[in-house]
Tab-separated table of C-alpha atoms (C1' of nucleotides) in Angstrom:
chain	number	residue	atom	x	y	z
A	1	UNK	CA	32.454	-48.154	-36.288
A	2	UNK	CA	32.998	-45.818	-33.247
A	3	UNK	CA	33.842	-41.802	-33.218
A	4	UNK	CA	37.564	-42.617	-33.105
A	5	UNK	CA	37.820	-44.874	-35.386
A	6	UNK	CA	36.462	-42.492	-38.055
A	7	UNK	CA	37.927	-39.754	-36.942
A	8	UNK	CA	41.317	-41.915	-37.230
A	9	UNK	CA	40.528	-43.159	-40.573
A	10	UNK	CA	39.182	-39.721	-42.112
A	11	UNK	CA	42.643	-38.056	-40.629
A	12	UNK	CA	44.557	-40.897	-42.313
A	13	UNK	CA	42.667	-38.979	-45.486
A	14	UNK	CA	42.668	-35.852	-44.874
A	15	UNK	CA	46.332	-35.139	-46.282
A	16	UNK	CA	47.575	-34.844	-49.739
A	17	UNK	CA	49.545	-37.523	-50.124
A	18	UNK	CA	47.683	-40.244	-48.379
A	19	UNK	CA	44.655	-39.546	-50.256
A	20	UNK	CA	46.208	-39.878	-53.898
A	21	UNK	CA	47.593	-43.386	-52.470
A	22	UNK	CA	44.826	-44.353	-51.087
A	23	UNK	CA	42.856	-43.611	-53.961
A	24	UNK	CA	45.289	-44.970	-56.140
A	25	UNK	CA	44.932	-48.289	-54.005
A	26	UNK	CA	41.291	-47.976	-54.647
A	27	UNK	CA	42.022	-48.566	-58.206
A	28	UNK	CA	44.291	-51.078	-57.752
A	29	UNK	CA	42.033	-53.486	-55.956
A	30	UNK	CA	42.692	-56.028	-53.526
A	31	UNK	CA	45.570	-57.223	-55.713
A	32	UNK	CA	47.474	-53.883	-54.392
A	33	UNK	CA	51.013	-52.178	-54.876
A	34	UNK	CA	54.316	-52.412	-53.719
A	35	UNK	CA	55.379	-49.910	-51.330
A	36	UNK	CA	58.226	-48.994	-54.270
A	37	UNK	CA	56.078	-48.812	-57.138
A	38	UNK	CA	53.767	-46.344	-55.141
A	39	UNK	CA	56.863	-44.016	-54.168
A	40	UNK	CA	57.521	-44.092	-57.548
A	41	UNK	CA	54.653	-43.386	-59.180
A	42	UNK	CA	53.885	-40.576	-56.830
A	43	UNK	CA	57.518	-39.336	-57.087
A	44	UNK	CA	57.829	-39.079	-53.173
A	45	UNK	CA	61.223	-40.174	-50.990
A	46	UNK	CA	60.938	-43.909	-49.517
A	47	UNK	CA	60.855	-43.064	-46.215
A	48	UNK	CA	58.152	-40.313	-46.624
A	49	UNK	CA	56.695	-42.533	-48.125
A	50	UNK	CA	57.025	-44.930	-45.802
A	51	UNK	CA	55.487	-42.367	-43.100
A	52	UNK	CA	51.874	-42.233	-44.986
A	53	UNK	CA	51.833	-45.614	-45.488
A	54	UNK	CA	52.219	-46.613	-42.192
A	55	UNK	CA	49.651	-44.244	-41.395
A	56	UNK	CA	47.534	-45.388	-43.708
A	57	UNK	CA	48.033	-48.705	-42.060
A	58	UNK	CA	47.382	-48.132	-39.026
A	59	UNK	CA	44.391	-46.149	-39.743
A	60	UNK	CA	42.625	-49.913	-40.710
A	61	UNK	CA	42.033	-48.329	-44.140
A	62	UNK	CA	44.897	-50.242	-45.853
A	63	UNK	CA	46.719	-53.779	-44.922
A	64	UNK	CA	49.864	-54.792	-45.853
A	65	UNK	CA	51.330	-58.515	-46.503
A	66	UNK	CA	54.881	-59.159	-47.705
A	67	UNK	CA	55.894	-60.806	-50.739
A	68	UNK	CA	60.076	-61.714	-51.423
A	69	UNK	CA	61.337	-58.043	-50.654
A	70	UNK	CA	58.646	-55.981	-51.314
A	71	UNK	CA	55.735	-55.101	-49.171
A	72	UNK	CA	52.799	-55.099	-51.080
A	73	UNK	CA	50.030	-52.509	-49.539
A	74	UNK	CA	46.010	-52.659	-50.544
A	75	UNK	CA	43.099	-50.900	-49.751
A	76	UNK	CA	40.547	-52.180	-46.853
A	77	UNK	CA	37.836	-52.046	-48.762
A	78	UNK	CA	35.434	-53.179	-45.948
A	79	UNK	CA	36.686	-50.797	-43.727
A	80	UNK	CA	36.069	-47.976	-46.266
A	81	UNK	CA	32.868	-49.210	-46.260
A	82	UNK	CA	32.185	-48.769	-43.116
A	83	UNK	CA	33.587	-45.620	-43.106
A	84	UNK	CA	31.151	-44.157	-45.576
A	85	UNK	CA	28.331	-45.781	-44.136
A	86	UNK	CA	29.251	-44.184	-40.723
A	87	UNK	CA	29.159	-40.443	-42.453
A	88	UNK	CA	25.836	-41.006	-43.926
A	89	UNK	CA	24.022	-42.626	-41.067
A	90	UNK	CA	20.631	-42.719	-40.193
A	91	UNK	CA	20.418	-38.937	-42.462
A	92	UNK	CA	17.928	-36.347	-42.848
A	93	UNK	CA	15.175	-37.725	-41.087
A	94	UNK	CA	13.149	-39.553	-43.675
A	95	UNK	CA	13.463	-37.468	-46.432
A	96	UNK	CA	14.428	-39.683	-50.042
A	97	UNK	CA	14.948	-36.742	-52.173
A	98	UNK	CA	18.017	-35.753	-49.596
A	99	UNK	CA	19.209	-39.316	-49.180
A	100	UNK	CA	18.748	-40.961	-52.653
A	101	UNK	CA	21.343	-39.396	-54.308
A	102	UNK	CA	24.113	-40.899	-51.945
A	103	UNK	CA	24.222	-43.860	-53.265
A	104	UNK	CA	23.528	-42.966	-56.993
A	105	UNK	CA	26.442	-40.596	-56.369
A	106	UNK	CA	28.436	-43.958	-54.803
A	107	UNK	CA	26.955	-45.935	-57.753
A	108	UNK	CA	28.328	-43.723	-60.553
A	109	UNK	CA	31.446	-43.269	-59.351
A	110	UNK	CA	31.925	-47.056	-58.465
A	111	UNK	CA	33.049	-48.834	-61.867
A	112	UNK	CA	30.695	-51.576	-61.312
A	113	UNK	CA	28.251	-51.517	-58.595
A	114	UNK	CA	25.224	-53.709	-59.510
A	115	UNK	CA	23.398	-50.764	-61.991
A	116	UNK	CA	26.978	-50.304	-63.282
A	117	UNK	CA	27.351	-54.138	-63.908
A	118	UNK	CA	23.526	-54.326	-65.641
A	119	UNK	CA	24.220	-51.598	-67.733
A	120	UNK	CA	27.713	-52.899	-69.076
A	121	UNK	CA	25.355	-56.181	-69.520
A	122	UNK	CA	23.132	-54.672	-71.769
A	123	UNK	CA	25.058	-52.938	-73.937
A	124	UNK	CA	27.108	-56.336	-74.559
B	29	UNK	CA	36.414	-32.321	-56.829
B	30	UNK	CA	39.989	-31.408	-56.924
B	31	UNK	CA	42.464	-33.443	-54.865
B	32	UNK	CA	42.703	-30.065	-52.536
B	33	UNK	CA	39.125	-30.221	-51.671
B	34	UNK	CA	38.827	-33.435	-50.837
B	35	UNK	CA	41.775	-33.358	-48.258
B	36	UNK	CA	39.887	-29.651	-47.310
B	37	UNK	CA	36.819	-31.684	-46.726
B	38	UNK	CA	38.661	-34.680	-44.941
B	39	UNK	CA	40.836	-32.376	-42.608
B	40	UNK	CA	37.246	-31.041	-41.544
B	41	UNK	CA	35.647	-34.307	-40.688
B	42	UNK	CA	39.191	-35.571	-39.193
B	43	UNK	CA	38.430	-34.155	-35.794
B	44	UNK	CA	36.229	-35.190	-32.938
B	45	UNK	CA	33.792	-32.727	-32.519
B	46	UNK	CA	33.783	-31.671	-35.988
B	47	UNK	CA	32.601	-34.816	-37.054
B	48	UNK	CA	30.309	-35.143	-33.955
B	49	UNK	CA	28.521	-32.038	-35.456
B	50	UNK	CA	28.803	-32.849	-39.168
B	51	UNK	CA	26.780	-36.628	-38.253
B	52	UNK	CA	24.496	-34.496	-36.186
B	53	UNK	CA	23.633	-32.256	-38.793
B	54	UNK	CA	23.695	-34.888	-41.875
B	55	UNK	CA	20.921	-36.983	-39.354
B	56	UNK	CA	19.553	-33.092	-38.774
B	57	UNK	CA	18.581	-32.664	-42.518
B	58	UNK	CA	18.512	-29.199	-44.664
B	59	UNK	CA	16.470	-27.382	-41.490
B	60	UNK	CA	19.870	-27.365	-39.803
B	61	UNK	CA	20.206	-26.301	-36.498
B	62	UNK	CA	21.609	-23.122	-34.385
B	63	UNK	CA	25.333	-22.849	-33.772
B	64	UNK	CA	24.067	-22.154	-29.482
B	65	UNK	CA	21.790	-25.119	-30.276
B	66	UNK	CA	25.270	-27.419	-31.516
B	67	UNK	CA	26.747	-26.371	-28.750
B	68	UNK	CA	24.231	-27.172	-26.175
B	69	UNK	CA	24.201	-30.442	-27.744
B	70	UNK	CA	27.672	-31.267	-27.627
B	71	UNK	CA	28.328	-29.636	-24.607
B	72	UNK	CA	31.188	-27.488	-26.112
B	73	UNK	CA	32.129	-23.671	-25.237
B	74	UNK	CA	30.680	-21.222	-28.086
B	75	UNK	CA	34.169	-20.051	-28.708
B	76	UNK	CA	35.421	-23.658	-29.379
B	77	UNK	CA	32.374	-24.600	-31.238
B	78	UNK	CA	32.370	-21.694	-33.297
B	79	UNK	CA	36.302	-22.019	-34.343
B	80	UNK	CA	34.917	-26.001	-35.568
B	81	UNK	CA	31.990	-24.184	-37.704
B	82	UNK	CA	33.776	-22.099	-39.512
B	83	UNK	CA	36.045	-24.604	-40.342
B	84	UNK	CA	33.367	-26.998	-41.780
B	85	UNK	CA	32.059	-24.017	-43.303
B	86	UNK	CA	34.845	-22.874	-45.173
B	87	UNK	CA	35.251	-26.823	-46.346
B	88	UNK	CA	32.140	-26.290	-47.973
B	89	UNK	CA	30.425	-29.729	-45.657
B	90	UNK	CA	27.991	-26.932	-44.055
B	91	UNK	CA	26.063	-24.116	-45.339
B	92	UNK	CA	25.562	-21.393	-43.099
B	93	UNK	CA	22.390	-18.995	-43.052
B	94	UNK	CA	20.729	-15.710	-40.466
B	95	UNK	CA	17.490	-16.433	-38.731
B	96	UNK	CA	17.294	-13.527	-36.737
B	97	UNK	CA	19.926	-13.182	-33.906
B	98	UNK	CA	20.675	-17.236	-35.139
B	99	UNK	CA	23.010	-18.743	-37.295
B	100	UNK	CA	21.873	-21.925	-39.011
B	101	UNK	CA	23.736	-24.447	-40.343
B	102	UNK	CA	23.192	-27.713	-42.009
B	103	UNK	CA	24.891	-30.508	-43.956
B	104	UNK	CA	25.577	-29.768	-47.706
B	105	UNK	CA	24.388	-33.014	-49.096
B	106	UNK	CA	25.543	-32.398	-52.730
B	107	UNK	CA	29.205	-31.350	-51.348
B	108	UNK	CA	28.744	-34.848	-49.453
B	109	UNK	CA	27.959	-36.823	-51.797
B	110	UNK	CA	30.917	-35.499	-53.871
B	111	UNK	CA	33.308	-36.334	-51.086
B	112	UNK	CA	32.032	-40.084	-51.222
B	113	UNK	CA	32.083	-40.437	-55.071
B	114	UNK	CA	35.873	-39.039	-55.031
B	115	UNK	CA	36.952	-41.859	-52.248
B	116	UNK	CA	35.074	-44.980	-54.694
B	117	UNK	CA	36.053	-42.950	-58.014
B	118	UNK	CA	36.644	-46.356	-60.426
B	119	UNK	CA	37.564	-48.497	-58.098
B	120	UNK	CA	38.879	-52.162	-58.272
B	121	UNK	CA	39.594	-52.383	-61.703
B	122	UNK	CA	35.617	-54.041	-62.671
B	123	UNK	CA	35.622	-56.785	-60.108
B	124	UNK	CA	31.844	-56.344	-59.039
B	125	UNK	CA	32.528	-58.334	-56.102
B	126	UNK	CA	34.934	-55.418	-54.502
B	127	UNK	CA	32.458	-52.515	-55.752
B	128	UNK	CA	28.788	-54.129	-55.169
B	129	UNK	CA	29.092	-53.351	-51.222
B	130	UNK	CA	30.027	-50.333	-51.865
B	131	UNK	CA	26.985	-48.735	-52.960
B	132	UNK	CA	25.164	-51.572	-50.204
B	133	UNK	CA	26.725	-50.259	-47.461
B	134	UNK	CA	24.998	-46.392	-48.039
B	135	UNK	CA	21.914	-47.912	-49.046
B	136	UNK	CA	21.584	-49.863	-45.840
B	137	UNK	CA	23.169	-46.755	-43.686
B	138	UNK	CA	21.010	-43.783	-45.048
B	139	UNK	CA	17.591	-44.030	-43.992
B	140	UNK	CA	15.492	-43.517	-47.037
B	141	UNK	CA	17.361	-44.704	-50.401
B	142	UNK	CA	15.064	-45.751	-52.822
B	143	UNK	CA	16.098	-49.245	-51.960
B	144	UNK	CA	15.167	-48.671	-48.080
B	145	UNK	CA	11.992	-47.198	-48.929
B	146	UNK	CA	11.380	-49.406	-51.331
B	147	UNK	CA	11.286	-52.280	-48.454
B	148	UNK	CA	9.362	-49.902	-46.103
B	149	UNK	CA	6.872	-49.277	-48.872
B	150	UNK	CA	6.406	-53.021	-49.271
B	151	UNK	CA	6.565	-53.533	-45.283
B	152	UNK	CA	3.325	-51.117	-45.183
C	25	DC	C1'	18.484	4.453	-27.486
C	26	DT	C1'	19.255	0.757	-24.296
C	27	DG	C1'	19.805	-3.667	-22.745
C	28	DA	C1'	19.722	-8.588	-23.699
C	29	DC	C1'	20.898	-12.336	-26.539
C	30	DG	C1'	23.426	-15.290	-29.875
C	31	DT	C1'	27.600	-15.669	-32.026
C	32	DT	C1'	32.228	-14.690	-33.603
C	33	DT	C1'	37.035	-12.864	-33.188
C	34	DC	C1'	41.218	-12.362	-30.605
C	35	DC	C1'	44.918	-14.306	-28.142
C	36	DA	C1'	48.501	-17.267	-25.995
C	37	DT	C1'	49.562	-21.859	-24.805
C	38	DA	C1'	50.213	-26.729	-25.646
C	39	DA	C1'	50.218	-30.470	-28.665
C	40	DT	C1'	50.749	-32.839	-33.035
C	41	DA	C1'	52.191	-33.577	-37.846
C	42	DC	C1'	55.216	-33.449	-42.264
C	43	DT	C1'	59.714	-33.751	-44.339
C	44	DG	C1'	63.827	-36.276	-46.311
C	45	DG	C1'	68.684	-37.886	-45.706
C	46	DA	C1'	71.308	-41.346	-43.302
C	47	DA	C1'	71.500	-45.549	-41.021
C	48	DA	C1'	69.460	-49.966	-39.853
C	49	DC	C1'	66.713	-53.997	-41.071
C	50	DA	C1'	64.793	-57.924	-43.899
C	51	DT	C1'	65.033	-60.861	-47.864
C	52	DC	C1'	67.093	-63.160	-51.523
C	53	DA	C1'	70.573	-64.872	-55.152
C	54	DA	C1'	75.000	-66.699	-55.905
D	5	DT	C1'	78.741	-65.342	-46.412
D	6	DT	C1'	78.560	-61.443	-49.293
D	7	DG	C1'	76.427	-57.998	-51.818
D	8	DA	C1'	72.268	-56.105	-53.797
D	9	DT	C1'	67.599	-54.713	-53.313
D	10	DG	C1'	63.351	-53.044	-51.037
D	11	DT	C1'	61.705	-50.907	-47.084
D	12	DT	C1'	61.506	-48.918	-42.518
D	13	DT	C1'	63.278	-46.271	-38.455
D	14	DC	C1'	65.618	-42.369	-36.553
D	15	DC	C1'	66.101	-37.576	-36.087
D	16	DA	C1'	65.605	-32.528	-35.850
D	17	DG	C1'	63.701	-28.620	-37.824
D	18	DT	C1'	59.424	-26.301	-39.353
D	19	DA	C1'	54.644	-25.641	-39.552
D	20	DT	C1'	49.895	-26.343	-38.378
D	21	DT	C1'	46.036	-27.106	-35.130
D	22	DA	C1'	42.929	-27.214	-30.833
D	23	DT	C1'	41.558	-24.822	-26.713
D	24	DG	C1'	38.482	-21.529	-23.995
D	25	DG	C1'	37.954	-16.964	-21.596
D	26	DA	C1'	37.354	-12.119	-22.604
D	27	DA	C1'	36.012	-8.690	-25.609
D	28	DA	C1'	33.646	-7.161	-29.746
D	29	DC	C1'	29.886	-7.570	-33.094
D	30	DG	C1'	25.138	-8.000	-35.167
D	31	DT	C1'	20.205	-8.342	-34.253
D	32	DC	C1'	16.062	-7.434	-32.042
D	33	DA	C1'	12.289	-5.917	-28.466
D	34	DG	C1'	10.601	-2.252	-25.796
DNA sequence: CTGACGTTTCCATAATACTGGAAACATCAA
DNA sequence: TTGATGTTTCCAGTATTATGGAAACGTCAG
């Protein structure tokens, strides 16, 4: 990922909005939402609306197929990915007591990363 | 984190040089580095550089301290880290094979997760 | 106290972004 | 073809942000 495309992506984020959709998407998974059901459910106009998600879009961070006379949005989740991974590159110079709780902090918040998964496992 | 810090947080990192200096001081580590020392490095007036410190500062991404006539500042990891578990926060509705790469793509990216040093351990 | 150094604050200019109603566009059923 | 539905585009007004030189501020050595 280069500068600009981050610094696309994280402004595509960086607004109140986008973020609770894209988050929202997040939870959604790759099966996404229509662009009506998200106006809806974050009680903003259509064409605002319409505005951020196009944005969003844009941005790589979300795609968008159609399907009959909606447009169904999702999240990118590979390009979030990448996105994160960018932000926490190469850090702190060798030090594992700065850097290890990235990804446990990833992990946990994750609903089922592979410790997630194993732990759900267990307790089934 | 509150929706409003996150989008704080993103607006920070949603700028060229801001985010030029954030990755700089995430790879920097808690010793930080000088705000004349940032701008040397980035080849940015002091003015200009200092307007983008503050405003990382006041997002709470960088911590600020005196060393003499210096100012220091460096990456606030936990802050980070809080930023990243809001984006992933229960994602994909338990479909590992969304969420796995999540946590994968840090690991590999941060230098010294326990998985990474795990492998260099091994390697030595 | 004085001068030097590192940094921030002030300021004006230029550029960019958010908002929501109305109109246009795309798709589908009958 | 017609009408209904879902969504985007257009538009203009308002607000926010980035920029860098000059001046002011805090710290320190002599």
């Amino acid at each position: 990922m280069k500068n600009q495309d981050a610094v696309t992506a994280l402004a595509a984020l960086a607004q109140e909005h986008r973020l609770a959709v894209f988050r929202m998407l997040v939870r959604a998974g790759p099966e996404g939402m229509s662009a009506g059901a998200i106006s809806d459910k974050l009680s903003l106009p259509a064409s605002s609306m319409s505005f951020h998600l196009s944005h969003l879009n844009r941005s790589g961070l979300i795609t968008q197929r159609r399907e009959g006379r909606s447009l169904i949005y999702a999240a990118d989740f590979d390009r979030m990915n990448a996105l994160l991974a960018y932000l926490v590159e190469d850090c702190c110079q060798g030090k594992p007591e700065v850097c290890a709780p990235m990804a446990e902090a990833v992990s946990r918040a994750a609903c089922c990363t592979p410790a997630t998964a194993k732990r759900k496992k267990e307790r089934a």
